[in-house]
Short mmCIF file of N, CA and C in Angstrom, two decimals:
data_model
loop_
_atom_site.label_atom_id
_atom_site.label_comp_id
_atom_site.label_asym_id
_atom_site.label_seq_id
_atom_site.Cartn_x
_atom_site.Cartn_y
_atom_site.Cartn_z
N MET B 1 37.23 64.63 -56.74
CA MET B 1 36.05 64.59 -55.90
C MET B 1 35.86 63.19 -55.33
N ARG B 2 36.01 62.20 -56.21
CA ARG B 2 35.83 60.82 -55.78
C ARG B 2 36.90 60.43 -54.77
N SER B 3 38.15 60.84 -54.98
CA SER B 3 39.22 60.49 -54.06
C SER B 3 39.03 61.19 -52.71
N ALA B 4 38.41 62.36 -52.72
CA ALA B 4 38.14 63.06 -51.45
C ALA B 4 37.14 62.28 -50.62
N LYS B 5 36.13 61.67 -51.27
CA LYS B 5 35.15 60.85 -50.56
C LYS B 5 35.82 59.61 -49.98
N VAL B 6 36.68 58.97 -50.77
CA VAL B 6 37.39 57.77 -50.31
C VAL B 6 38.26 58.12 -49.11
N ILE B 7 38.98 59.21 -49.19
CA ILE B 7 39.83 59.63 -48.08
C ILE B 7 38.99 59.95 -46.85
N ALA B 8 37.85 60.61 -47.04
CA ALA B 8 36.96 60.94 -45.93
C ALA B 8 36.43 59.68 -45.27
N ILE B 9 36.03 58.70 -46.07
CA ILE B 9 35.52 57.43 -45.54
C ILE B 9 36.63 56.70 -44.77
N MET B 10 37.83 56.69 -45.34
CA MET B 10 38.95 56.03 -44.67
C MET B 10 39.26 56.73 -43.34
N LEU B 11 39.22 58.05 -43.33
CA LEU B 11 39.50 58.80 -42.12
C LEU B 11 38.46 58.52 -41.04
N VAL B 12 37.19 58.50 -41.41
CA VAL B 12 36.12 58.19 -40.47
C VAL B 12 36.29 56.77 -39.93
N THR B 13 36.62 55.81 -40.80
CA THR B 13 36.82 54.43 -40.38
C THR B 13 37.96 54.32 -39.38
N VAL B 14 39.07 54.97 -39.65
CA VAL B 14 40.22 54.94 -38.74
C VAL B 14 39.86 55.58 -37.40
N LEU B 15 39.17 56.71 -37.43
CA LEU B 15 38.78 57.37 -36.19
C LEU B 15 37.82 56.51 -35.37
N LEU B 16 36.87 55.86 -36.03
CA LEU B 16 35.95 54.97 -35.32
C LEU B 16 36.71 53.79 -34.71
N TRP B 17 37.62 53.22 -35.48
CA TRP B 17 38.41 52.09 -34.97
C TRP B 17 39.24 52.54 -33.78
N TRP B 18 39.89 53.68 -33.89
CA TRP B 18 40.74 54.19 -32.82
C TRP B 18 39.91 54.50 -31.57
N GLY B 19 38.73 55.07 -31.76
CA GLY B 19 37.88 55.42 -30.63
C GLY B 19 37.27 54.22 -29.95
N CYS B 20 37.10 53.13 -30.64
CA CYS B 20 36.48 51.93 -30.08
C CYS B 20 37.49 51.01 -29.40
N ARG B 21 38.77 51.27 -29.59
CA ARG B 21 39.78 50.42 -28.94
C ARG B 21 39.67 50.54 -27.44
N LYS B 22 39.76 49.41 -26.76
CA LYS B 22 39.72 49.41 -25.31
C LYS B 22 41.06 49.92 -24.79
N LYS B 23 40.99 50.93 -23.97
CA LYS B 23 42.20 51.46 -23.36
C LYS B 23 42.29 50.93 -21.94
N VAL B 24 43.39 50.25 -21.64
CA VAL B 24 43.59 49.68 -20.32
C VAL B 24 44.34 50.70 -19.47
N SER B 25 43.86 50.92 -18.29
CA SER B 25 44.44 51.92 -17.40
C SER B 25 45.83 51.50 -16.92
N PRO B 26 46.75 52.46 -16.80
CA PRO B 26 48.06 52.16 -16.23
C PRO B 26 47.98 51.96 -14.71
N ILE B 27 46.84 52.28 -14.12
CA ILE B 27 46.64 52.03 -12.69
C ILE B 27 46.15 50.59 -12.54
N PRO B 28 46.87 49.78 -11.75
CA PRO B 28 46.48 48.37 -11.64
C PRO B 28 45.12 48.21 -10.96
N SER B 29 44.46 47.12 -11.29
CA SER B 29 43.21 46.78 -10.61
C SER B 29 43.27 45.31 -10.21
N ILE B 30 42.59 45.00 -9.11
CA ILE B 30 42.56 43.62 -8.64
C ILE B 30 41.14 43.22 -8.30
N GLU B 31 40.94 41.92 -8.25
CA GLU B 31 39.65 41.34 -7.87
C GLU B 31 39.94 40.12 -7.02
N PHE B 32 39.30 40.03 -5.85
CA PHE B 32 39.46 38.87 -4.99
C PHE B 32 38.64 37.72 -5.57
N ILE B 33 39.26 36.54 -5.67
CA ILE B 33 38.57 35.38 -6.23
C ILE B 33 38.19 34.38 -5.15
N GLU B 34 39.19 33.90 -4.38
CA GLU B 34 38.89 32.88 -3.39
C GLU B 34 40.03 32.75 -2.38
N GLN B 35 39.74 32.02 -1.33
CA GLN B 35 40.76 31.63 -0.37
C GLN B 35 40.50 30.17 -0.02
N ASP B 36 41.54 29.49 0.44
CA ASP B 36 41.39 28.05 0.67
C ASP B 36 41.09 27.68 2.10
N THR B 37 41.14 28.64 3.03
CA THR B 37 40.93 28.35 4.45
C THR B 37 40.01 29.39 5.05
N TYR B 38 39.11 28.93 5.92
CA TYR B 38 38.18 29.84 6.57
C TYR B 38 38.25 29.73 8.09
N GLU B 39 39.15 28.88 8.59
CA GLU B 39 39.32 28.71 10.02
C GLU B 39 40.77 28.34 10.29
N VAL B 40 41.34 28.92 11.33
CA VAL B 40 42.74 28.66 11.67
C VAL B 40 42.90 28.75 13.18
N ALA B 41 43.85 28.00 13.72
CA ALA B 41 44.15 28.08 15.15
C ALA B 41 44.88 29.38 15.45
N ASP B 42 44.63 29.94 16.62
CA ASP B 42 45.29 31.17 17.05
C ASP B 42 46.80 31.01 16.97
N SER B 43 47.46 31.96 16.35
CA SER B 43 48.92 31.96 16.15
C SER B 43 49.40 30.78 15.32
N GLY B 44 48.48 30.11 14.65
CA GLY B 44 48.87 28.98 13.79
C GLY B 44 49.35 27.77 14.55
N ILE B 45 49.00 27.66 15.81
CA ILE B 45 49.46 26.54 16.63
C ILE B 45 48.98 25.22 16.03
N GLY B 46 49.91 24.35 15.71
CA GLY B 46 49.59 23.04 15.16
C GLY B 46 49.22 23.04 13.69
N VAL B 47 49.38 24.19 13.02
CA VAL B 47 49.02 24.29 11.61
C VAL B 47 50.28 24.54 10.79
N ASP B 48 50.49 23.73 9.78
CA ASP B 48 51.66 23.91 8.93
C ASP B 48 51.33 24.48 7.56
N ASP B 49 50.10 24.34 7.11
CA ASP B 49 49.72 24.78 5.77
C ASP B 49 49.42 26.27 5.74
N ASP B 50 49.96 26.95 4.74
CA ASP B 50 49.68 28.37 4.55
C ASP B 50 48.24 28.58 4.10
N LEU B 51 47.70 29.76 4.40
CA LEU B 51 46.44 30.19 3.81
C LEU B 51 46.78 30.69 2.41
N ILE B 52 45.97 30.35 1.44
CA ILE B 52 46.23 30.78 0.06
C ILE B 52 45.05 31.63 -0.42
N PHE B 53 45.38 32.85 -0.85
CA PHE B 53 44.39 33.79 -1.38
C PHE B 53 44.67 33.96 -2.87
N THR B 54 43.62 33.93 -3.69
CA THR B 54 43.78 34.07 -5.14
C THR B 54 43.08 35.34 -5.62
N PHE B 55 43.79 36.08 -6.48
CA PHE B 55 43.30 37.35 -7.01
C PHE B 55 43.49 37.39 -8.52
N LEU B 56 42.63 38.15 -9.21
CA LEU B 56 42.85 38.52 -10.60
C LEU B 56 43.43 39.92 -10.61
N PHE B 57 44.23 40.24 -11.62
CA PHE B 57 44.77 41.59 -11.73
C PHE B 57 44.85 42.00 -13.18
N GLU B 58 44.92 43.31 -13.39
CA GLU B 58 45.11 43.89 -14.72
C GLU B 58 45.91 45.18 -14.54
N ASP B 59 46.89 45.39 -15.44
CA ASP B 59 47.70 46.61 -15.39
C ASP B 59 48.05 47.00 -16.81
N GLY B 60 47.64 48.20 -17.22
CA GLY B 60 47.80 48.65 -18.59
C GLY B 60 49.22 48.91 -19.03
N ASP B 61 50.12 49.22 -18.09
CA ASP B 61 51.50 49.46 -18.50
C ASP B 61 52.47 48.39 -18.00
N SER B 62 51.95 47.29 -17.51
CA SER B 62 52.73 46.08 -17.16
C SER B 62 53.85 46.32 -16.16
N ASP B 63 53.67 47.27 -15.24
CA ASP B 63 54.74 47.51 -14.28
C ASP B 63 54.34 47.17 -12.85
N VAL B 64 53.38 46.24 -12.72
CA VAL B 64 52.93 45.85 -11.39
C VAL B 64 53.84 44.81 -10.75
N GLY B 65 54.56 44.07 -11.55
CA GLY B 65 55.46 43.05 -11.01
C GLY B 65 56.62 42.82 -11.93
N PRO B 66 57.63 42.12 -11.47
CA PRO B 66 58.80 41.89 -12.32
C PRO B 66 58.45 40.97 -13.50
N ILE B 67 58.87 41.36 -14.70
CA ILE B 67 58.66 40.54 -15.89
C ILE B 67 59.77 39.50 -15.92
N GLU B 68 59.39 38.25 -16.07
CA GLU B 68 60.35 37.15 -16.09
C GLU B 68 61.47 37.40 -17.10
N GLY B 69 62.70 37.19 -16.67
CA GLY B 69 63.83 37.29 -17.58
C GLY B 69 64.38 38.68 -17.77
N THR B 70 63.76 39.71 -17.15
CA THR B 70 64.28 41.07 -17.33
C THR B 70 65.31 41.44 -16.27
N GLY B 71 65.39 40.64 -15.23
CA GLY B 71 66.32 40.93 -14.15
C GLY B 71 65.83 42.02 -13.21
N ALA B 72 64.63 42.52 -13.45
CA ALA B 72 64.11 43.58 -12.59
C ALA B 72 63.76 43.03 -11.21
N SER B 73 64.15 43.74 -10.21
CA SER B 73 63.86 43.29 -8.85
C SER B 73 62.60 43.95 -8.28
N PHE B 74 62.17 45.06 -8.91
CA PHE B 74 60.97 45.73 -8.45
C PHE B 74 59.75 44.97 -8.93
N PRO B 75 58.66 45.02 -8.32
CA PRO B 75 58.44 45.64 -7.03
C PRO B 75 58.63 44.63 -5.91
N SER B 76 59.02 45.09 -4.79
CA SER B 76 59.22 44.23 -3.64
C SER B 76 58.17 44.59 -2.59
N GLN B 77 57.53 43.56 -2.10
CA GLN B 77 56.53 43.76 -1.03
C GLN B 77 55.43 44.74 -1.44
N ASN B 78 54.90 44.57 -2.66
CA ASN B 78 53.90 45.53 -3.14
C ASN B 78 52.47 44.99 -3.12
N ILE B 79 52.25 43.86 -2.48
CA ILE B 79 50.89 43.38 -2.20
C ILE B 79 50.67 43.66 -0.72
N VAL B 80 49.67 44.46 -0.41
CA VAL B 80 49.46 44.91 0.97
C VAL B 80 48.15 44.34 1.51
N PHE B 81 48.24 43.69 2.66
CA PHE B 81 47.08 43.17 3.40
C PHE B 81 46.95 44.01 4.67
N MET B 82 45.82 44.70 4.83
CA MET B 82 45.57 45.46 6.04
C MET B 82 44.51 44.75 6.86
N ASP B 83 44.83 44.42 8.09
CA ASP B 83 43.91 43.76 9.01
C ASP B 83 42.70 44.67 9.21
N ALA B 84 41.51 44.18 8.96
CA ALA B 84 40.30 44.99 9.07
C ALA B 84 40.02 45.38 10.53
N ARG B 85 40.62 44.65 11.47
CA ARG B 85 40.42 44.98 12.89
C ARG B 85 41.34 46.09 13.37
N ASP B 86 42.47 46.28 12.66
CA ASP B 86 43.48 47.24 13.10
C ASP B 86 44.23 47.75 11.87
N SER B 87 43.95 48.98 11.45
CA SER B 87 44.55 49.51 10.22
C SER B 87 46.06 49.71 10.33
N ASN B 88 46.62 49.62 11.53
CA ASN B 88 48.07 49.71 11.69
C ASN B 88 48.76 48.36 11.46
N ASN B 89 47.97 47.31 11.39
CA ASN B 89 48.53 45.96 11.22
C ASN B 89 48.56 45.62 9.72
N LEU B 90 49.71 45.87 9.09
CA LEU B 90 49.88 45.61 7.66
C LEU B 90 50.81 44.42 7.46
N MET B 91 50.49 43.61 6.47
CA MET B 91 51.39 42.55 6.02
C MET B 91 51.65 42.80 4.54
N ARG B 92 52.90 42.65 4.15
CA ARG B 92 53.29 42.90 2.76
C ARG B 92 53.87 41.64 2.15
N PHE B 93 53.57 41.46 0.85
CA PHE B 93 54.03 40.28 0.13
C PHE B 93 54.59 40.70 -1.23
N ASP B 94 55.52 39.91 -1.76
CA ASP B 94 56.09 40.17 -3.08
C ASP B 94 55.13 39.75 -4.17
N PHE B 95 55.03 40.57 -5.21
CA PHE B 95 54.26 40.19 -6.39
C PHE B 95 55.08 39.14 -7.14
N PRO B 96 54.45 38.06 -7.57
CA PRO B 96 55.21 37.00 -8.27
C PRO B 96 55.69 37.47 -9.65
N PRO B 97 56.76 36.88 -10.16
CA PRO B 97 57.22 37.22 -11.52
C PRO B 97 56.12 36.98 -12.55
N ILE B 98 56.05 37.86 -13.55
CA ILE B 98 55.04 37.75 -14.60
C ILE B 98 55.69 37.10 -15.82
N PRO B 99 55.13 35.98 -16.31
CA PRO B 99 55.70 35.34 -17.50
C PRO B 99 55.64 36.27 -18.72
N ASN B 100 56.69 36.27 -19.51
CA ASN B 100 56.77 37.12 -20.71
C ASN B 100 55.59 36.92 -21.65
N ASP B 101 55.12 35.68 -21.78
CA ASP B 101 54.09 35.39 -22.78
C ASP B 101 52.71 35.96 -22.45
N VAL B 102 52.50 36.50 -21.25
CA VAL B 102 51.19 37.09 -20.94
C VAL B 102 51.20 38.62 -21.07
N VAL B 103 52.37 39.21 -21.32
CA VAL B 103 52.47 40.66 -21.49
C VAL B 103 52.13 41.01 -22.93
N THR B 104 51.18 41.94 -23.12
CA THR B 104 50.76 42.36 -24.46
C THR B 104 50.91 43.87 -24.60
N ASP B 105 50.60 44.38 -25.77
CA ASP B 105 50.62 45.83 -25.98
C ASP B 105 49.59 46.55 -25.13
N ASP B 106 48.55 45.82 -24.72
CA ASP B 106 47.51 46.39 -23.87
C ASP B 106 47.79 46.18 -22.39
N GLY B 107 49.00 45.79 -22.04
CA GLY B 107 49.34 45.59 -20.64
C GLY B 107 49.41 44.11 -20.29
N VAL B 108 49.07 43.84 -19.07
CA VAL B 108 49.14 42.47 -18.57
C VAL B 108 47.94 42.21 -17.67
N LYS B 109 47.44 40.99 -17.72
CA LYS B 109 46.39 40.58 -16.80
C LYS B 109 46.55 39.10 -16.53
N GLY B 110 46.08 38.70 -15.39
CA GLY B 110 46.22 37.30 -15.00
C GLY B 110 45.77 37.13 -13.56
N SER B 111 46.30 36.10 -12.93
CA SER B 111 45.96 35.83 -11.54
C SER B 111 47.24 35.65 -10.74
N PHE B 112 47.13 35.83 -9.45
CA PHE B 112 48.26 35.56 -8.57
C PHE B 112 47.73 35.05 -7.23
N ASP B 113 48.57 34.29 -6.55
CA ASP B 113 48.26 33.75 -5.24
C ASP B 113 49.14 34.42 -4.20
N VAL B 114 48.60 34.58 -3.02
CA VAL B 114 49.37 35.04 -1.87
C VAL B 114 49.29 33.94 -0.82
N ARG B 115 50.45 33.53 -0.34
CA ARG B 115 50.54 32.50 0.70
C ARG B 115 50.85 33.19 2.03
N MET B 116 49.97 33.00 3.00
CA MET B 116 50.13 33.64 4.31
C MET B 116 50.31 32.55 5.37
N SER B 117 51.34 32.69 6.15
CA SER B 117 51.58 31.73 7.23
C SER B 117 50.53 31.92 8.32
N PRO B 118 49.93 30.82 8.81
CA PRO B 118 48.94 30.96 9.89
C PRO B 118 49.58 31.44 11.20
N LYS B 119 50.89 31.35 11.30
CA LYS B 119 51.61 31.79 12.50
C LYS B 119 51.60 33.32 12.62
N THR B 120 51.15 34.02 11.58
CA THR B 120 51.07 35.48 11.61
C THR B 120 49.66 35.98 11.96
N ILE B 121 48.76 35.07 12.26
CA ILE B 121 47.36 35.42 12.53
C ILE B 121 47.07 35.23 14.01
N PHE B 122 46.73 36.32 14.68
CA PHE B 122 46.51 36.30 16.12
C PHE B 122 45.11 36.77 16.46
N ALA B 123 44.51 36.09 17.47
CA ALA B 123 43.22 36.53 17.97
C ALA B 123 43.42 37.71 18.91
N ARG B 124 42.43 38.57 18.98
CA ARG B 124 42.48 39.71 19.90
C ARG B 124 42.33 39.22 21.34
N THR B 125 42.95 39.91 22.21
CA THR B 125 42.84 39.59 23.64
C THR B 125 42.32 40.78 24.43
N ASP B 126 41.93 41.84 23.74
CA ASP B 126 41.55 43.09 24.40
C ASP B 126 40.08 43.18 24.79
N THR B 127 39.27 42.16 24.47
CA THR B 127 37.86 42.20 24.84
C THR B 127 37.42 40.85 25.38
N THR B 128 36.37 40.86 26.16
CA THR B 128 35.87 39.60 26.74
C THR B 128 35.06 38.79 25.75
N ILE B 129 34.62 39.39 24.66
CA ILE B 129 33.81 38.63 23.71
C ILE B 129 34.65 37.71 22.83
N HIS B 130 35.96 37.81 22.92
CA HIS B 130 36.84 36.98 22.10
C HIS B 130 37.55 35.92 22.94
N LYS B 131 36.84 35.30 23.87
CA LYS B 131 37.45 34.28 24.74
C LYS B 131 37.72 32.98 23.98
N LEU B 132 36.85 32.63 23.06
CA LEU B 132 37.01 31.35 22.35
C LEU B 132 37.46 31.50 20.91
N SER B 133 37.11 32.64 20.31
CA SER B 133 37.46 32.82 18.90
C SER B 133 37.47 34.31 18.54
N ASP B 134 37.95 34.57 17.38
CA ASP B 134 37.96 35.91 16.81
C ASP B 134 37.77 35.75 15.31
N THR B 135 37.46 36.82 14.62
CA THR B 135 37.30 36.76 13.18
C THR B 135 38.07 37.91 12.56
N VAL B 136 38.71 37.61 11.42
CA VAL B 136 39.48 38.63 10.73
C VAL B 136 39.25 38.50 9.22
N PHE B 137 39.32 39.63 8.55
CA PHE B 137 39.44 39.64 7.09
C PHE B 137 40.40 40.77 6.77
N TRP B 138 40.86 40.83 5.56
CA TRP B 138 41.87 41.82 5.18
C TRP B 138 41.38 42.67 4.01
N HIS B 139 41.77 43.94 4.05
CA HIS B 139 41.62 44.85 2.91
C HIS B 139 42.93 44.71 2.13
N VAL B 140 42.85 44.52 0.83
CA VAL B 140 44.04 44.23 0.03
C VAL B 140 44.13 45.19 -1.15
N TYR B 141 45.35 45.64 -1.42
CA TYR B 141 45.62 46.42 -2.63
C TYR B 141 47.04 46.13 -3.09
N ILE B 142 47.33 46.52 -4.32
CA ILE B 142 48.69 46.36 -4.86
C ILE B 142 49.19 47.73 -5.34
N VAL B 143 50.50 47.84 -5.45
CA VAL B 143 51.14 49.08 -5.89
C VAL B 143 52.09 48.73 -7.03
N ASP B 144 52.09 49.55 -8.09
CA ASP B 144 53.01 49.28 -9.20
C ASP B 144 54.28 50.11 -9.06
N GLU B 145 55.15 49.99 -10.04
CA GLU B 145 56.46 50.64 -10.00
C GLU B 145 56.38 52.17 -9.92
N LYS B 146 55.33 52.74 -10.50
CA LYS B 146 55.15 54.20 -10.47
C LYS B 146 54.36 54.66 -9.24
N ASN B 147 54.19 53.76 -8.29
CA ASN B 147 53.42 54.01 -7.06
C ASN B 147 51.94 54.24 -7.31
N ASN B 148 51.41 53.73 -8.42
CA ASN B 148 49.97 53.74 -8.64
C ASN B 148 49.37 52.66 -7.76
N GLN B 149 48.42 53.04 -6.94
CA GLN B 149 47.77 52.09 -6.04
C GLN B 149 46.48 51.59 -6.67
N SER B 150 46.27 50.30 -6.61
CA SER B 150 45.06 49.70 -7.17
C SER B 150 43.85 50.00 -6.29
N ASN B 151 42.72 49.51 -6.75
CA ASN B 151 41.52 49.51 -5.93
C ASN B 151 41.74 48.59 -4.72
N TRP B 152 40.92 48.75 -3.71
CA TRP B 152 40.97 47.89 -2.53
C TRP B 152 39.90 46.81 -2.66
N VAL B 153 40.25 45.60 -2.27
CA VAL B 153 39.28 44.51 -2.22
C VAL B 153 39.36 43.87 -0.84
N ASN B 154 38.34 43.14 -0.48
CA ASN B 154 38.31 42.45 0.81
C ASN B 154 38.39 40.94 0.60
N THR B 155 39.12 40.28 1.49
CA THR B 155 39.11 38.82 1.49
C THR B 155 37.86 38.36 2.23
N ASP B 156 37.61 37.07 2.20
CA ASP B 156 36.56 36.51 3.04
C ASP B 156 37.09 36.45 4.48
N SER B 157 36.22 36.21 5.41
CA SER B 157 36.60 36.15 6.83
C SER B 157 37.29 34.83 7.15
N VAL B 158 38.16 34.90 8.15
CA VAL B 158 38.82 33.72 8.72
C VAL B 158 38.51 33.73 10.21
N VAL B 159 38.00 32.62 10.71
CA VAL B 159 37.73 32.49 12.14
C VAL B 159 39.00 31.98 12.80
N ILE B 160 39.42 32.67 13.86
CA ILE B 160 40.62 32.30 14.59
C ILE B 160 40.16 31.60 15.87
N ILE B 161 40.47 30.31 15.99
CA ILE B 161 40.04 29.50 17.12
C ILE B 161 41.12 29.49 18.18
N LYS B 162 40.76 29.89 19.41
CA LYS B 162 41.71 29.84 20.52
C LYS B 162 41.74 28.43 21.09
N LYS B 163 42.92 27.95 21.38
CA LYS B 163 43.07 26.59 21.93
C LYS B 163 43.24 26.65 23.43
#
């Protein structure tokens, strides 16, 4: 009788522990943190420095980017920036290698930067209200090896100055 109570208590304790464990989703998630530039010349004329965007990410099965030292080449071009002015205008970037020491049994989380050349940013010419400047921001998401698409986040706006 006494051993049945001990076993019952142990079983309840294990079930409570198991139920309280945080389960990280195998679908990646991202969060926009910051960008270093808020104004750029049209077509990057006279600008040599890239725009740098910083994001946080989390992926429960650690397949959002290549793990350092595994030789895996996937994923390629799995960070997607969609121009908010034109959904057909997509830019893709490679996810950086993930250091082995940040991968855990609960997946991987960390931050990554995306470097965008200002020469890829163009002001619209299709309206008269954009004679001197234009403004753009991007909708961003990432895709993992199993084609799980993360949530979408928005960058801050960038003013494009016409020269």
